[in-house]
CSV table of C-alpha atoms and ligand atoms in Angstrom, one decimal:
chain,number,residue,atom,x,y,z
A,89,UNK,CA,-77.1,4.1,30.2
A,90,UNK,CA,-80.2,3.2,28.3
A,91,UNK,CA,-81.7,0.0,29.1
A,92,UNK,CA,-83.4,0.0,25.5
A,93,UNK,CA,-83.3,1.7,22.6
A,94,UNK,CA,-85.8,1.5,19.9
A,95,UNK,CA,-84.4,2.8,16.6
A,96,UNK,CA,-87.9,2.9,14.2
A,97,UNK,CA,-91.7,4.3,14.9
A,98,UNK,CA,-93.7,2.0,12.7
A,99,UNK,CA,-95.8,-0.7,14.0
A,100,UNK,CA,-92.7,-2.7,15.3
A,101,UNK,CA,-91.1,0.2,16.6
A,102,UNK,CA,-94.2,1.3,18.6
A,103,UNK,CA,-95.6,-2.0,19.9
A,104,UNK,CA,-91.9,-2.9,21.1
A,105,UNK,CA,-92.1,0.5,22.7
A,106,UNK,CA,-95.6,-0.5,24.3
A,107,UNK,CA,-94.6,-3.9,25.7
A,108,UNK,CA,-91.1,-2.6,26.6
A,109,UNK,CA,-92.8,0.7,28.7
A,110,UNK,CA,-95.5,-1.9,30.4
A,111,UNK,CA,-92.2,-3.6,31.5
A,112,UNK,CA,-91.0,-1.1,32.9
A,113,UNK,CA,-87.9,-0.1,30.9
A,114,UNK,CA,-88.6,3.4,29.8
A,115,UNK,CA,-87.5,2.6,26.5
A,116,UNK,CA,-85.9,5.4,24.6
A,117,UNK,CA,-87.4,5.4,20.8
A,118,UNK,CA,-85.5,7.3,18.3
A,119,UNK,CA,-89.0,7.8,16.0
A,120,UNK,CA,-87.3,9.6,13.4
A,121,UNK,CA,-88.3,13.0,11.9
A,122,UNK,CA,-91.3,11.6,10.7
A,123,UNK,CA,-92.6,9.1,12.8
A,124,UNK,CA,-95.2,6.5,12.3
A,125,UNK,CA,-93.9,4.8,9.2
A,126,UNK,CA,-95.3,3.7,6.1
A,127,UNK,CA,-98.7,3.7,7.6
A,128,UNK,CA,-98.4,7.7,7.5
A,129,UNK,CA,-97.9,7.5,4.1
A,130,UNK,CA,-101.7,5.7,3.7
A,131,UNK,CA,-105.3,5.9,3.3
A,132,UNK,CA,-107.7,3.5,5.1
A,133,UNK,CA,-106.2,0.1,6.8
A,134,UNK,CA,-108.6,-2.3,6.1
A,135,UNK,CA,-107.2,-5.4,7.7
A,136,UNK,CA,-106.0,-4.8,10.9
A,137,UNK,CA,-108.0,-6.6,13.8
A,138,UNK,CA,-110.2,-4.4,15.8
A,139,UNK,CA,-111.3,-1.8,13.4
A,140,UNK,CA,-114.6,-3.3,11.8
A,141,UNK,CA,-115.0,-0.5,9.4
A,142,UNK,CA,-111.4,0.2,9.0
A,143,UNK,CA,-108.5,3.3,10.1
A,144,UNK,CA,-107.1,6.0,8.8
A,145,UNK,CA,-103.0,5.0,8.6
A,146,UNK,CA,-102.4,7.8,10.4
A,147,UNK,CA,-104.6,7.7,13.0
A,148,UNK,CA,-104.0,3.8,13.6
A,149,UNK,CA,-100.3,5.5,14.1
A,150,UNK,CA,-101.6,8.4,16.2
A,151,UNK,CA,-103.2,5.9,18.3
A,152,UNK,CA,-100.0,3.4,18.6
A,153,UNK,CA,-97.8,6.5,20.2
A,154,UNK,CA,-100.3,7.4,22.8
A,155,UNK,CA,-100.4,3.9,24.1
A,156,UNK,CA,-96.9,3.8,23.9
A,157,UNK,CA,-96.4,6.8,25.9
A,158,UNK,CA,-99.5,6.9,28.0
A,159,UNK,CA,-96.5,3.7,29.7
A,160,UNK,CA,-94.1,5.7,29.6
A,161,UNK,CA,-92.3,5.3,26.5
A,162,UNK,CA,-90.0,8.7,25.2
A,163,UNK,CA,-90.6,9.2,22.1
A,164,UNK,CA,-88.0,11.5,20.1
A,165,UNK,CA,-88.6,13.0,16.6
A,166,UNK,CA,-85.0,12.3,16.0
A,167,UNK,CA,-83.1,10.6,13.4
A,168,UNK,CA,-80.7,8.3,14.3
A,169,UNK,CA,-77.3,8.5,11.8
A,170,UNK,CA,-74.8,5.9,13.3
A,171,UNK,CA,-74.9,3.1,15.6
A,172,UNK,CA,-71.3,1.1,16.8
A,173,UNK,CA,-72.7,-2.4,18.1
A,174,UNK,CA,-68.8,-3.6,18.0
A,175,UNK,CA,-68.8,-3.4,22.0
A,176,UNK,CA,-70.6,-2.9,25.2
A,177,UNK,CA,-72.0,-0.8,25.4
A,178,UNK,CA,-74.5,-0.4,22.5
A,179,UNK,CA,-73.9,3.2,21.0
A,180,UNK,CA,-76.8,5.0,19.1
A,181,UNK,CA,-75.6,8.4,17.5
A,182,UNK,CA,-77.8,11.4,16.1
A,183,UNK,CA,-76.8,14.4,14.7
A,184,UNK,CA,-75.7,15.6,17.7
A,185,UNK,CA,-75.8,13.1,20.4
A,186,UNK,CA,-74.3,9.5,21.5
A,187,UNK,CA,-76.4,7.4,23.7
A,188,UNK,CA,-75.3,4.6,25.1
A,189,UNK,CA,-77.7,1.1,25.6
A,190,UNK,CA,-77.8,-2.1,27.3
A,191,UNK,CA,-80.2,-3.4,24.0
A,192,UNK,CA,-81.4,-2.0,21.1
A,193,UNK,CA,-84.4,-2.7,19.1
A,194,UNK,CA,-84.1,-2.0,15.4
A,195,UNK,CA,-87.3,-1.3,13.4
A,196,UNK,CA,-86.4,1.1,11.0
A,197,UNK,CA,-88.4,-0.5,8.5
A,198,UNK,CA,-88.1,0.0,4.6
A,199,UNK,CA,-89.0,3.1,2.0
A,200,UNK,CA,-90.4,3.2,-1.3
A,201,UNK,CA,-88.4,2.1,-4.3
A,202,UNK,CA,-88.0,4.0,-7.7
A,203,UNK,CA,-87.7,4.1,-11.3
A,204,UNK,CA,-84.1,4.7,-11.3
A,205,UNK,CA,-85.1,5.9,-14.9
A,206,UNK,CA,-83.9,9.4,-16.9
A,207,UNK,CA,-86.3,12.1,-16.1
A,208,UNK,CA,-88.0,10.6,-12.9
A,209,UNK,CA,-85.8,12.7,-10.2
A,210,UNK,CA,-85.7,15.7,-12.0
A,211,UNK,CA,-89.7,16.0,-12.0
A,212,UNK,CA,-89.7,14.3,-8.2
A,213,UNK,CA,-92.3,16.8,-6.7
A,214,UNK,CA,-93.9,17.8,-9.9
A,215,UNK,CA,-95.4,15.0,-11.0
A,216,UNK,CA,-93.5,11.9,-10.0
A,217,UNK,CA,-94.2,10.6,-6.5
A,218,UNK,CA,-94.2,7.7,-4.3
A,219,UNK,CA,-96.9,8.7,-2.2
A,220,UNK,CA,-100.3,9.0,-3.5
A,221,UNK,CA,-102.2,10.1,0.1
A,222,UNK,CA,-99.2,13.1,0.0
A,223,UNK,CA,-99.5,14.0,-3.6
A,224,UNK,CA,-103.0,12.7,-5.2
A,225,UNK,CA,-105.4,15.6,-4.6
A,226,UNK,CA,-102.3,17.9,-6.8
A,227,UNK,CA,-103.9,16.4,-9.8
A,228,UNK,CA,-107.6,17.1,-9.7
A,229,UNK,CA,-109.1,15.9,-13.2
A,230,UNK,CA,-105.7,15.3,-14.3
A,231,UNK,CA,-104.6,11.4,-16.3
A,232,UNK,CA,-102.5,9.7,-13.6
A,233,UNK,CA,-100.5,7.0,-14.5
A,234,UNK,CA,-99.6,4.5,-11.4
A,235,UNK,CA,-96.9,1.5,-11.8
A,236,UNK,CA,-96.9,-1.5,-10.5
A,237,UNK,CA,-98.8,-4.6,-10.4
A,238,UNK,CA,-98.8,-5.3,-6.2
A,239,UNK,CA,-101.1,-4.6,-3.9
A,240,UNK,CA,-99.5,-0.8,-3.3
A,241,UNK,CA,-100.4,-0.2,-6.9
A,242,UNK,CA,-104.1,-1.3,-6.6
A,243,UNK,CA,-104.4,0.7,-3.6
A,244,UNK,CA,-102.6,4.0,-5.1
A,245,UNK,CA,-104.7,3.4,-8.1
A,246,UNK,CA,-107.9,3.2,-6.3
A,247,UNK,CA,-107.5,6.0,-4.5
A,248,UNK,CA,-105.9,8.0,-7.0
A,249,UNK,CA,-109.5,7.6,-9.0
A,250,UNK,CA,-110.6,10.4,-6.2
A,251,UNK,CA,-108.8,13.2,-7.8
A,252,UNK,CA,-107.7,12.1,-11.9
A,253,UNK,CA,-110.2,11.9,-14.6
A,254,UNK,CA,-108.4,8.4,-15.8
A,255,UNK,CA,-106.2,6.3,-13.9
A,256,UNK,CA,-103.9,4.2,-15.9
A,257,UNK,CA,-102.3,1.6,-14.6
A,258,UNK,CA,-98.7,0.5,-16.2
A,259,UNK,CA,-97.3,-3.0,-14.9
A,260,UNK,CA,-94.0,-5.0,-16.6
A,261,UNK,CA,-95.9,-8.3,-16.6
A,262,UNK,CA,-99.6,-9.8,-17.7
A,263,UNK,CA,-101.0,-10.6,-14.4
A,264,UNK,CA,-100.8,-9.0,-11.4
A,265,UNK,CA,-99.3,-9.7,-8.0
A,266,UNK,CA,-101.9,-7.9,-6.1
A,267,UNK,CA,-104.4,-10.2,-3.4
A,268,UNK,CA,-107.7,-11.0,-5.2
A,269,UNK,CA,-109.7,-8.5,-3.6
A,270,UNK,CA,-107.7,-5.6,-4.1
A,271,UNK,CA,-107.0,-6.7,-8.1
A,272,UNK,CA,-110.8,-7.4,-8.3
A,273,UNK,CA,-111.7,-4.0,-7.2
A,274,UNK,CA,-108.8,-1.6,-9.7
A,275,UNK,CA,-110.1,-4.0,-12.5
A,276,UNK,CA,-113.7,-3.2,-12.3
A,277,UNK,CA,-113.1,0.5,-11.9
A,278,UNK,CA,-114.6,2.4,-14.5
A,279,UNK,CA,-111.8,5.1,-13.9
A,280,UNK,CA,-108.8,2.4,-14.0
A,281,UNK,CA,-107.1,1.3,-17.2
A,282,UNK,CA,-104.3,-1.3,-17.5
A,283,UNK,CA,-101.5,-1.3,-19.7
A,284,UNK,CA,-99.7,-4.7,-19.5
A,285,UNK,CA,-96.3,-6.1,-20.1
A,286,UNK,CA,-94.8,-2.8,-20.4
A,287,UNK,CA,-91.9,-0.4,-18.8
A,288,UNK,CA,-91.1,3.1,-18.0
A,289,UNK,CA,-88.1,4.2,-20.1
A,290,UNK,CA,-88.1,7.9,-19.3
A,291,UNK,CA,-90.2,10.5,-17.8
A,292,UNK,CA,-91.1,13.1,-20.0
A,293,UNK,CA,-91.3,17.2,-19.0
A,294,UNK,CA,-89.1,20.1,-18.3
A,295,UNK,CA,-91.0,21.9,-15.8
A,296,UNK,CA,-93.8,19.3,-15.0
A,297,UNK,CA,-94.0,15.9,-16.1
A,298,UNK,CA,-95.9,16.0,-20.1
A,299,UNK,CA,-95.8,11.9,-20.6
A,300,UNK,CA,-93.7,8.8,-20.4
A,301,UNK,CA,-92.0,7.2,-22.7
A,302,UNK,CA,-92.9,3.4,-22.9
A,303,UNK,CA,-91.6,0.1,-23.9
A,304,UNK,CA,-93.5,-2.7,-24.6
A,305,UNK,CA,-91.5,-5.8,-23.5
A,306,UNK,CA,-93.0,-8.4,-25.9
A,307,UNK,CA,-91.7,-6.6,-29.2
A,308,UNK,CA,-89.5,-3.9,-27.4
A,309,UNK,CA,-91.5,-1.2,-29.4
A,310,UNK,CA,-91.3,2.3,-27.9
A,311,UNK,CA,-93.9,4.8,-27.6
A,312,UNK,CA,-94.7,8.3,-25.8
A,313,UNK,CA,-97.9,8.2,-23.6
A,314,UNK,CA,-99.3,11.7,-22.4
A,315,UNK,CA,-99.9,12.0,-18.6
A,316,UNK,CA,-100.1,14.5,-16.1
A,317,UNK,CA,-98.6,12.2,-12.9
A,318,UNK,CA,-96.9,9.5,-12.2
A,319,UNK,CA,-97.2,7.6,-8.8
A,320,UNK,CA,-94.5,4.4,-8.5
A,321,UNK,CA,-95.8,1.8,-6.5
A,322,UNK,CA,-92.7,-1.4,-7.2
A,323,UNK,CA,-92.4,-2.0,-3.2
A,324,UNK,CA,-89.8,-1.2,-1.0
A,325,UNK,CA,-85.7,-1.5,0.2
A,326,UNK,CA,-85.2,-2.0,3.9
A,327,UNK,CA,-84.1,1.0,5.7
A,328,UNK,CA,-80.5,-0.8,6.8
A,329,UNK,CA,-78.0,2.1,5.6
A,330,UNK,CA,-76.2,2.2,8.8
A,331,UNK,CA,-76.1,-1.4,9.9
A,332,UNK,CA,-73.9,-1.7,7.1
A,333,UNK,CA,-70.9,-3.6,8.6
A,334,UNK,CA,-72.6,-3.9,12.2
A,335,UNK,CA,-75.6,-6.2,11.9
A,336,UNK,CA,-75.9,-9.4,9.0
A,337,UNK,CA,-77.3,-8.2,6.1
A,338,UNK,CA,-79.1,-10.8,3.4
A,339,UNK,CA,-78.4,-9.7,-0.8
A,340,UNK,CA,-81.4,-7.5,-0.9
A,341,UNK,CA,-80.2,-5.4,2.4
A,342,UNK,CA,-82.3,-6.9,5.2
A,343,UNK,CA,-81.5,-7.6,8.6
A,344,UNK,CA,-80.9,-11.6,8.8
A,345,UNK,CA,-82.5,-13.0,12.0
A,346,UNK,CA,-82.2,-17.2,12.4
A,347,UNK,CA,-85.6,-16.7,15.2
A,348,UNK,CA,-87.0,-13.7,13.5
A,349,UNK,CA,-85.8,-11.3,16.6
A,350,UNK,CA,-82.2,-11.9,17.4
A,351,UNK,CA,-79.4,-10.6,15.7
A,352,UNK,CA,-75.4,-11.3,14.6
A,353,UNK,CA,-75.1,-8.8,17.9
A,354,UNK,CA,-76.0,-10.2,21.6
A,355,UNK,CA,-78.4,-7.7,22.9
A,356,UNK,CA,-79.4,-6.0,19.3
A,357,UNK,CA,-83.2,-7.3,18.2
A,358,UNK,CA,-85.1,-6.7,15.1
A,359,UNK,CA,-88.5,-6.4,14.0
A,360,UNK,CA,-90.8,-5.5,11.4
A,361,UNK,CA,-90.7,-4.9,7.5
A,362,UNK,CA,-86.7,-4.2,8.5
A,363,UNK,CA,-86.5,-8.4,8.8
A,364,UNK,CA,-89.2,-9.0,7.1
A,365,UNK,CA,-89.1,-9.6,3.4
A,366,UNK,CA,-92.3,-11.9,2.7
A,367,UNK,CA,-95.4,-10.6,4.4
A,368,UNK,CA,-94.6,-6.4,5.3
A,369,UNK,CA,-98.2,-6.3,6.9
A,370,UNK,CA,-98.6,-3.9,9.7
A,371,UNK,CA,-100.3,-6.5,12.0
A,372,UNK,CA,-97.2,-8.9,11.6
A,373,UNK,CA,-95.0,-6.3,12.0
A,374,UNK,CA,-96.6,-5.1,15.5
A,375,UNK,CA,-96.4,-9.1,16.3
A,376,UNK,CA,-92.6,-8.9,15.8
A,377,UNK,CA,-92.2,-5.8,17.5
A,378,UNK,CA,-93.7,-7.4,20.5
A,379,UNK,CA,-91.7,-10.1,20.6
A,380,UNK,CA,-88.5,-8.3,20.3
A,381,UNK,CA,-89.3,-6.2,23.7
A,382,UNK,CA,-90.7,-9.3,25.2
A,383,UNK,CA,-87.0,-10.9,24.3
A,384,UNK,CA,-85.2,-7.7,25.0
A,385,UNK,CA,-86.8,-7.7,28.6
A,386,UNK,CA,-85.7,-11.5,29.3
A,387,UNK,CA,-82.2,-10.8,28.0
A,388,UNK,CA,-82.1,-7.5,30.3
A,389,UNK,CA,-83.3,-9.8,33.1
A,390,UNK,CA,-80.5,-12.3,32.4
A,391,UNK,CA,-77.7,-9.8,32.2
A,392,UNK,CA,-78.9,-8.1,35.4
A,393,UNK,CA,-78.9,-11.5,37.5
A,394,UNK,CA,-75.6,-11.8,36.2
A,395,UNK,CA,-74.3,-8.9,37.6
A,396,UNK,CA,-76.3,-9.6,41.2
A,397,UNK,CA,-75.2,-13.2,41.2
A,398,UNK,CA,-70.8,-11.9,40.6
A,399,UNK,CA,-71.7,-9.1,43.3
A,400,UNK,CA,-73.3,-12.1,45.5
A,401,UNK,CA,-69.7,-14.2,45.0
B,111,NAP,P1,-95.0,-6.0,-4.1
B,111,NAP,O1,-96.1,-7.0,-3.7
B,111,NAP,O2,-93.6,-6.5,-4.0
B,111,NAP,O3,-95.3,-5.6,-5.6
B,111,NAP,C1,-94.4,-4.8,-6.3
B,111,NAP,C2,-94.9,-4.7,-7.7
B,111,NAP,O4,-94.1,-3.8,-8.4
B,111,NAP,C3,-94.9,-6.0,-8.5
B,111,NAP,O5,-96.1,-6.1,-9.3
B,111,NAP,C4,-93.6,-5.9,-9.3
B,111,NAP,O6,-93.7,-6.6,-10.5
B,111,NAP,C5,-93.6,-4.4,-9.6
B,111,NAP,N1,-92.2,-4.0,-9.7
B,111,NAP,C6,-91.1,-4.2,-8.9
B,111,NAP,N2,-90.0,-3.6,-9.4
B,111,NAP,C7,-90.3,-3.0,-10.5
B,111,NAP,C8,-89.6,-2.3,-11.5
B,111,NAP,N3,-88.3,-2.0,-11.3
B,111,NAP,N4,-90.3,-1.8,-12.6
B,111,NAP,C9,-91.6,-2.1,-12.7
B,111,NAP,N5,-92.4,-2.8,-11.9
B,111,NAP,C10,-91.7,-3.3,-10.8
B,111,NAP,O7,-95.0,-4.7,-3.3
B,111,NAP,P2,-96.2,-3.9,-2.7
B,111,NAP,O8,-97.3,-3.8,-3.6
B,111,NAP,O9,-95.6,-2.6,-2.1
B,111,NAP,O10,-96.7,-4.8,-1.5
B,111,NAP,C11,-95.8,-5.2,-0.4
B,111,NAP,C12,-96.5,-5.9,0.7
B,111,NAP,O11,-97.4,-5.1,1.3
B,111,NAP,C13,-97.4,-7.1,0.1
B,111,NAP,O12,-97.3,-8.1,1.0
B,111,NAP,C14,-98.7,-6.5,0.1
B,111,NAP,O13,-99.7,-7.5,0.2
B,111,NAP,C15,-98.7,-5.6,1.3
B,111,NAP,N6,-99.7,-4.5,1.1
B,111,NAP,C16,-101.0,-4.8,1.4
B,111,NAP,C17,-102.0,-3.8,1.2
B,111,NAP,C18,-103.4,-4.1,1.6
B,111,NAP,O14,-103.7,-5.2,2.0
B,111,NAP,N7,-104.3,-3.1,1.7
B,111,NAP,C19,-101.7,-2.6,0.6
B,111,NAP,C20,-100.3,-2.3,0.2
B,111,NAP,C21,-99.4,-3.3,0.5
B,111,NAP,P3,-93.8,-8.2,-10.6
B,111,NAP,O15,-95.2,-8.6,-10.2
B,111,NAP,O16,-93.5,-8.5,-12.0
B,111,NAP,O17,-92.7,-8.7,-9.7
């Protein structure tokens, strides 16, 4: 019997894993087959304390597991595929396990969304991509188009200006979401153009993507645009597949938490971009992945004087 499980490797997953280890629970943390989380999946972190001139995702990641398990934290590449929170105890299946838990801590986080448009998974892997730090440096002088209008976008775009000879940047409305800073920077860019008020219909190719066909959504005219890439940037979907039917779920899939930590389930916590819909920032997720542990630990301690005060009658 587990005392905790953490289901999730991102910076909830890992700082519950820190604060739960320090505590002394060994937690068990299911990191999946590739751990670290979004932050894997990006260039420099600007913005979290303690790093003046900024991290590598990765290595801010790196970093988070070797504290984690420098405590005592096991860490397992391992996805997990089922959970039954319907009694006590907590089961957590892989492929080919069942593990049994006292609590769980669920920070499985969220994964890029897409297109959902003809032509875009066809040409997944040859052209289209969600992931400019895994894909970029494929098209060296090349005209990248990126959409979106967030703060994902500006940051694919900016990097993307690395490896294209143009970087156009397609967004559905006429002003951006993105913070200030990060809009100021793509809009100055020499390499960056906008196209505004305007959606993806199709993505053109057969073996490699050729273009895009466009439509403006002011006079709904269509049009072809030549480009060598796409990278789609429209934010994310909580990873909550499996939850389905076991934890609350809000409309747009994510875990609903009335404190931010608890769950529908006594003994099942949540943290991170998993819960959290409005600010998906990798400090505020580590801040909820410490308080989950820190609220796993006292419920732990509760259920365990429980048991020492019936053995005591
Ligand atoms: P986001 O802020 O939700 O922005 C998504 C963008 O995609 C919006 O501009 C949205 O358009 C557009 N979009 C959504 N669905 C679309 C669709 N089906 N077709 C076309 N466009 C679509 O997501 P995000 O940029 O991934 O950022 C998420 C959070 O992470 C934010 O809090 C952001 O600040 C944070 N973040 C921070 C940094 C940083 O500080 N360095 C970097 C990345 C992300 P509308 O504007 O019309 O809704």
């Amino acid at each position: 019997m587990e005392r905790v499980i953490i289901i999730g490797s991102g910076p909830a997953g890992l700082t519950a894993a820190i604060y739960a280890a320090r505590a002394n629970l060994s937690p068990l943390v299911f990191a999946g087959g590739m751990y670290g989380g979004q932050l894997m999946l990006t260039t420099e972190v600007e913005n979290y304390p303690g790093f003046p001139q900024g991290i590598m995702g990765p290595d801010l990641m790196i970093a988070f597991r070797e504290q984690a398990e420098r405590f005592g934290a096991r860490i397992e590449n391992v996805d997990v595929t089922e959970v039954d929170f319907s009694s006590k105890p907590l089961i957590v299946r892989t492929s080919d396990d069942e593990f049994h838990a006292k609590s769980v801590i669920v920070a499985t986080g969220a994964s890029a969304r897409w297109l959902n448009i003809p032509g875009e998974e066809k040409l997944r892997g040859r052209g289209v991509s969600t992931c400019a730090t895994c894909d970029g440096a494929f098209f060296k002088n090349k005209h990248i188009v990126v959409i979106g209008g967030g703060d994902s976008a500006m940051e694919e775009a900016l990097f993307l200006t690395r490896f294209g000879s143009k970087v156009t940047v397609i967004h559905r409305r006429d002003s951006l979401r993105a913070s200030k800073i990060m809009a100021d920077r793509a809009l100055a860019h020499e390499k960056i153009e906008f196209i505004w008020n305007t959606k993806v219909e199709r993505v053109l190719g057969d073996e490699t993507m050729s273009g895009l066909e466009l439509q403006n959504v002011n006079d709904g005219s269509d049009y072809t645009f030549e480009a060598d890439a796409m990278f789609i940037a429209i934010g994310h979907d909580p990873n909550t597949g499996f939850f389905k039917g076991q934890l609350d779920l809000d409309t747009n899939g994510y875990i609903t938490s009335p404190d931010g930590v608890s769950t529908n389930v006594e003994g099942v916590f949540v943290a991170g971009d998993v819960y959290d819909i409005r600010y998906k920032q990798a400090i505020t997720a580590a801040g909820l992945g410490c308080r989950a542990a820190m609220d796993a630990e006292k419920y732990l301690e509760a259920l365990e004087f429980a048991v020492i005060e019936v053995v005591a009658r």
